[in-house]
């Protein structure tokens, strides 16, 4: 990794961890709203033991950080350690600051948004802020459960516990904040500009491919296929377009061959390719 890329990743992780600290101390914690994972456990422990939450965030994540170093990799562990240290220090520095609102609904919404963006920036940069994600990755290797299922199990247990500690109203606000944060993590990692993968099967594949290149300004790739029923050789057109270009793509295909088979799928990340984008006309 070049020095410029390393600095860029460090800046993004710093910003992400700082945003998480803001979400916790300015919105969620003052209103007794928790997040899932180690953060949620730390909030509840800090409520009972009256020790700064930053201490729990750091100490409770250390065992999982060691597991991550052993099982996942050195770079991941160091990135996670850096992010957790920044988050812990940030919560300590922001603890004396008064919350922006005492309305639990506003706190859940805006706290969830800021928290999700922060966590998403850290994950996008190759780190993590919660030990339960590391446990989920390790469980996934040895059990039939997916990473998402393991994380969901832990978080439902933790968020349910908030009902006994802060009351069921706050537990429901916590669930709302968690859901908003979960969605914002996806948006931050994948971006708003979601791409679409297009597969087209048509007897007029060359005409469709040339028209896509000329009018839509996108490169196409011809894949060789075989009909499962007839055994006929087929040429499949593959192309990646933006969400905005999808309607134009469909109109081009429908104009040339109304009976063409067309399938559309979501793509969350596109990298590489040497075709230069042209203007749509």
PDB file of N, CA and C in Angstrom, residues 20 24 28 33-44 53 57 60-61 87 112 115 119 129-133 150-162 171 173-179 181-182 185:
ATOM      1  N   UNK A  20     -18.784   8.264  15.182  1.00  0.00           N
ATOM      2  CA  UNK A  20     -19.407   7.326  16.115  1.00  0.00           C
ATOM      3  C   UNK A  20     -19.413   7.909  17.524  1.00  0.00           C
ATOM      4  N   UNK A  24     -22.742   8.752  19.795  1.00  0.00           N
ATOM      5  CA  UNK A  24     -22.944   8.158  21.109  1.00  0.00           C
ATOM      6  C   UNK A  24     -23.134   9.220  22.190  1.00  0.00           C
ATOM      7  N   UNK A  28     -27.169   9.511  21.535  1.00  0.00           N
ATOM      8  CA  UNK A  28     -27.716   8.255  22.045  1.00  0.00           C
ATOM      9  C   UNK A  28     -27.602   8.092  23.558  1.00  0.00           C
ATOM     10  N   UNK A  33     -30.345   5.536  24.885  1.00  0.00           N
ATOM     11  CA  UNK A  33     -30.535   4.739  23.669  1.00  0.00           C
ATOM     12  C   UNK A  33     -29.206   4.049  23.377  1.00  0.00           C
ATOM     13  N   UNK A  34     -29.270   2.740  23.132  1.00  0.00           N
ATOM     14  CA  UNK A  34     -28.026   2.005  22.932  1.00  0.00           C
ATOM     15  C   UNK A  34     -27.918   1.514  21.494  1.00  0.00           C
ATOM     16  N   UNK A  35     -26.718   1.079  21.156  1.00  0.00           N
ATOM     17  CA  UNK A  35     -26.459   0.424  19.880  1.00  0.00           C
ATOM     18  C   UNK A  35     -26.257  -1.065  20.159  1.00  0.00           C
ATOM     19  N   UNK A  36     -26.093  -1.860  19.134  1.00  0.00           N
ATOM     20  CA  UNK A  36     -25.830  -3.276  19.336  1.00  0.00           C
ATOM     21  C   UNK A  36     -24.362  -3.540  19.632  1.00  0.00           C
ATOM     22  N   UNK A  37     -24.038  -4.802  19.866  1.00  0.00           N
ATOM     23  CA  UNK A  37     -22.654  -5.226  20.032  1.00  0.00           C
ATOM     24  C   UNK A  37     -21.991  -4.728  21.294  1.00  0.00           C
ATOM     25  N   UNK A  38     -20.672  -4.604  21.239  1.00  0.00           N
ATOM     26  CA  UNK A  38     -19.868  -4.164  22.383  1.00  0.00           C
ATOM     27  C   UNK A  38     -20.252  -2.760  22.813  1.00  0.00           C
ATOM     28  N   UNK A  39     -20.634  -1.922  21.860  1.00  0.00           N
ATOM     29  CA  UNK A  39     -21.040  -0.550  22.200  1.00  0.00           C
ATOM     30  C   UNK A  39     -22.259  -0.575  23.116  1.00  0.00           C
ATOM     31  N   UNK A  40     -23.242  -1.404  22.800  1.00  0.00           N
ATOM     32  CA  UNK A  40     -24.438  -1.497  23.640  1.00  0.00           C
ATOM     33  C   UNK A  40     -24.126  -2.027  25.025  1.00  0.00           C
ATOM     34  N   UNK A  41     -23.282  -3.056  25.093  1.00  0.00           N
ATOM     35  CA  UNK A  41     -22.870  -3.606  26.388  1.00  0.00           C
ATOM     36  C   UNK A  41     -22.127  -2.545  27.194  1.00  0.00           C
ATOM     37  N   UNK A  42     -21.266  -1.774  26.536  1.00  0.00           N
ATOM     38  CA  UNK A  42     -20.488  -0.734  27.219  1.00  0.00           C
ATOM     39  C   UNK A  42     -21.391   0.359  27.781  1.00  0.00           C
ATOM     40  N   UNK A  43     -22.413   0.736  27.019  1.00  0.00           N
ATOM     41  CA  UNK A  43     -23.345   1.764  27.494  1.00  0.00           C
ATOM     42  C   UNK A  43     -24.061   1.300  28.757  1.00  0.00           C
ATOM     43  N   UNK A  44     -24.507   0.049  28.780  1.00  0.00           N
ATOM     44  CA  UNK A  44     -25.222  -0.466  29.951  1.00  0.00           C
ATOM     45  C   UNK A  44     -24.282  -0.614  31.152  1.00  0.00           C
ATOM     46  N   UNK A  53     -17.501   5.482  29.488  1.00  0.00           N
ATOM     47  CA  UNK A  53     -17.784   4.454  28.486  1.00  0.00           C
ATOM     48  C   UNK A  53     -16.567   4.143  27.621  1.00  0.00           C
ATOM     49  N   UNK A  57     -15.336   0.548  26.105  1.00  0.00           N
ATOM     50  CA  UNK A  57     -15.201   0.347  24.664  1.00  0.00           C
ATOM     51  C   UNK A  57     -13.832  -0.211  24.303  1.00  0.00           C
ATOM     52  N   UNK A  60     -13.248  -3.991  26.527  1.00  0.00           N
ATOM     53  CA  UNK A  60     -14.070  -5.105  26.069  1.00  0.00           C
ATOM     54  C   UNK A  60     -13.728  -5.544  24.647  1.00  0.00           C
ATOM     55  N   UNK A  61     -13.201  -4.638  23.849  1.00  0.00           N
ATOM     56  CA  UNK A  61     -12.844  -4.994  22.481  1.00  0.00           C
ATOM     57  C   UNK A  61     -11.477  -5.673  22.375  1.00  0.00           C
ATOM     58  N   UNK A  87     -12.286   6.215  18.771  1.00  0.00           N
ATOM     59  CA  UNK A  87     -13.661   6.241  19.281  1.00  0.00           C
ATOM     60  C   UNK A  87     -13.683   6.382  20.794  1.00  0.00           C
ATOM     61  N   UNK A 112     -28.697   7.466  14.896  1.00  0.00           N
ATOM     62  CA  UNK A 112     -28.550   6.303  14.020  1.00  0.00           C
ATOM     63  C   UNK A 112     -27.892   6.656  12.699  1.00  0.00           C
ATOM     64  N   UNK A 115     -24.166   7.509  13.403  1.00  0.00           N
ATOM     65  CA  UNK A 115     -23.488   6.272  13.793  1.00  0.00           C
ATOM     66  C   UNK A 115     -23.246   5.382  12.574  1.00  0.00           C
ATOM     67  N   UNK A 119     -19.576   4.161  11.221  1.00  0.00           N
ATOM     68  CA  UNK A 119     -19.195   2.743  11.140  1.00  0.00           C
ATOM     69  C   UNK A 119     -18.912   2.349   9.692  1.00  0.00           C
ATOM     70  N   UNK A 129     -15.293  -1.596  14.411  1.00  0.00           N
ATOM     71  CA  UNK A 129     -15.438  -0.906  15.687  1.00  0.00           C
ATOM     72  C   UNK A 129     -16.095  -1.765  16.748  1.00  0.00           C
ATOM     73  N   UNK A 130     -16.363  -3.012  16.411  1.00  0.00           N
ATOM     74  CA  UNK A 130     -17.112  -3.846  17.337  1.00  0.00           C
ATOM     75  C   UNK A 130     -16.617  -5.276  17.298  1.00  0.00           C
ATOM     76  N   UNK A 131     -16.319  -5.828  18.477  1.00  0.00           N
ATOM     77  CA  UNK A 131     -15.798  -7.178  18.573  1.00  0.00           C
ATOM     78  C   UNK A 131     -16.762  -8.257  18.138  1.00  0.00           C
ATOM     79  N   UNK A 132     -18.069  -7.983  18.213  1.00  0.00           N
ATOM     80  CA  UNK A 132     -19.041  -9.012  17.826  1.00  0.00           C
ATOM     81  C   UNK A 132     -18.933  -9.342  16.336  1.00  0.00           C
ATOM     82  N   UNK A 133     -18.488  -8.375  15.524  1.00  0.00           N
ATOM     83  CA  UNK A 133     -18.304  -8.648  14.097  1.00  0.00           C
ATOM     84  C   UNK A 133     -17.173  -9.648  13.891  1.00  0.00           C
ATOM     85  N   UNK A 150     -25.299 -14.233  12.793  1.00  0.00           N
ATOM     86  CA  UNK A 150     -24.639 -14.259  14.104  1.00  0.00           C
ATOM     87  C   UNK A 150     -24.696 -12.874  14.751  1.00  0.00           C
ATOM     88  N   UNK A 151     -24.394 -11.834  13.963  1.00  0.00           N
ATOM     89  CA  UNK A 151     -24.455 -10.460  14.482  1.00  0.00           C
ATOM     90  C   UNK A 151     -25.875 -10.126  14.923  1.00  0.00           C
ATOM     91  N   UNK A 152     -26.870 -10.520  14.140  1.00  0.00           N
ATOM     92  CA  UNK A 152     -28.260 -10.242  14.489  1.00  0.00           C
ATOM     93  C   UNK A 152     -28.652 -10.927  15.800  1.00  0.00           C
ATOM     94  N   UNK A 153     -28.191 -12.169  15.999  1.00  0.00           N
ATOM     95  CA  UNK A 153     -28.496 -12.890  17.237  1.00  0.00           C
ATOM     96  C   UNK A 153     -27.928 -12.147  18.445  1.00  0.00           C
ATOM     97  N   UNK A 154     -26.654 -11.755  18.372  1.00  0.00           N
ATOM     98  CA  UNK A 154     -26.030 -11.022  19.480  1.00  0.00           C
ATOM     99  C   UNK A 154     -26.762  -9.709  19.747  1.00  0.00           C
ATOM    100  N   UNK A 155     -27.067  -8.991  18.687  1.00  0.00           N
ATOM    101  CA  UNK A 155     -27.655  -7.670  18.856  1.00  0.00           C
ATOM    102  C   UNK A 155     -29.096  -7.709  19.348  1.00  0.00           C
ATOM    103  N   UNK A 156     -29.858  -8.710  18.939  1.00  0.00           N
ATOM    104  CA  UNK A 156     -31.224  -8.835  19.470  1.00  0.00           C
ATOM    105  C   UNK A 156     -31.193  -9.112  20.973  1.00  0.00           C
ATOM    106  N   UNK A 157     -30.236  -9.914  21.407  1.00  0.00           N
ATOM    107  CA  UNK A 157     -30.081 -10.190  22.835  1.00  0.00           C
ATOM    108  C   UNK A 157     -29.683  -8.924  23.593  1.00  0.00           C
ATOM    109  N   UNK A 158     -28.739  -8.164  23.038  1.00  0.00           N
ATOM    110  CA  UNK A 158     -28.257  -6.948  23.697  1.00  0.00           C
ATOM    111  C   UNK A 158     -29.334  -5.865  23.706  1.00  0.00           C
ATOM    112  N   UNK A 159     -29.994  -5.663  22.564  1.00  0.00           N
ATOM    113  CA  UNK A 159     -31.046  -4.644  22.490  1.00  0.00           C
ATOM    114  C   UNK A 159     -32.238  -5.020  23.364  1.00  0.00           C
ATOM    115  N   UNK A 160     -32.521  -6.334  23.489  1.00  0.00           N
ATOM    116  CA  UNK A 160     -33.581  -6.774  24.387  1.00  0.00           C
ATOM    117  C   UNK A 160     -33.249  -6.500  25.838  1.00  0.00           C
ATOM    118  N   UNK A 161     -31.963  -6.636  26.180  1.00  0.00           N
ATOM    119  CA  UNK A 161     -31.527  -6.362  27.552  1.00  0.00           C
ATOM    120  C   UNK A 161     -31.726  -4.901  27.921  1.00  0.00           C
ATOM    121  N   UNK A 162     -31.682  -4.021  26.920  1.00  0.00           N
ATOM    122  CA  UNK A 162     -31.881  -2.590  27.187  1.00  0.00           C
ATOM    123  C   UNK A 162     -33.255  -2.317  27.761  1.00  0.00           C
ATOM    124  N   UNK A 171     -35.831   0.797  24.735  1.00  0.00           N
ATOM    125  CA  UNK A 171     -35.396  -0.371  23.965  1.00  0.00           C
ATOM    126  C   UNK A 171     -35.907  -0.289  22.529  1.00  0.00           C
ATOM    127  N   UNK A 173     -36.712   2.550  20.949  1.00  0.00           N
ATOM    128  CA  UNK A 173     -35.940   3.615  20.303  1.00  0.00           C
ATOM    129  C   UNK A 173     -34.556   3.099  19.893  1.00  0.00           C
ATOM    130  N   UNK A 174     -33.972   2.240  20.741  1.00  0.00           N
ATOM    131  CA  UNK A 174     -32.661   1.658  20.433  1.00  0.00           C
ATOM    132  C   UNK A 174     -32.740   0.796  19.180  1.00  0.00           C
ATOM    133  N   UNK A 175     -33.818   0.021  19.065  1.00  0.00           N
ATOM    134  CA  UNK A 175     -34.009  -0.815  17.880  1.00  0.00           C
ATOM    135  C   UNK A 175     -34.162   0.045  16.635  1.00  0.00           C
ATOM    136  N   UNK A 176     -34.874   1.169  16.775  1.00  0.00           N
ATOM    137  CA  UNK A 176     -35.031   2.093  15.653  1.00  0.00           C
ATOM    138  C   UNK A 176     -33.678   2.669  15.236  1.00  0.00           C
ATOM    139  N   UNK A 177     -32.884   3.107  16.215  1.00  0.00           N
ATOM    140  CA  UNK A 177     -31.565   3.664  15.915  1.00  0.00           C
ATOM    141  C   UNK A 177     -30.667   2.619  15.258  1.00  0.00           C
ATOM    142  N   UNK A 178     -30.756   1.381  15.742  1.00  0.00           N
ATOM    143  CA  UNK A 178     -29.944   0.297  15.182  1.00  0.00           C
ATOM    144  C   UNK A 178     -30.320   0.040  13.729  1.00  0.00           C
ATOM    145  N   UNK A 179     -31.613   0.030  13.430  1.00  0.00           N
ATOM    146  CA  UNK A 179     -32.073  -0.207  12.059  1.00  0.00           C
ATOM    147  C   UNK A 179     -31.610   0.913  11.126  1.00  0.00           C
ATOM    148  N   UNK A 181     -29.036   2.928  11.582  1.00  0.00           N
ATOM    149  CA  UNK A 181     -27.582   2.812  11.453  1.00  0.00           C
ATOM    150  C   UNK A 181     -27.213   1.699  10.483  1.00  0.00           C
ATOM    151  N   UNK A 182     -27.929   0.568  10.556  1.00  0.00           N
ATOM    152  CA  UNK A 182     -27.672  -0.575   9.675  1.00  0.00           C
ATOM    153  C   UNK A 182     -27.832  -0.170   8.214  1.00  0.00           C
ATOM    154  N   UNK A 185     -25.022   2.250   7.148  1.00  0.00           N
ATOM    155  CA  UNK A 185     -23.758   1.534   6.911  1.00  0.00           C
ATOM    156  C   UNK A 185     -23.723   1.030   5.473  1.00  0.00           C
TER     157      UNK A 185
END
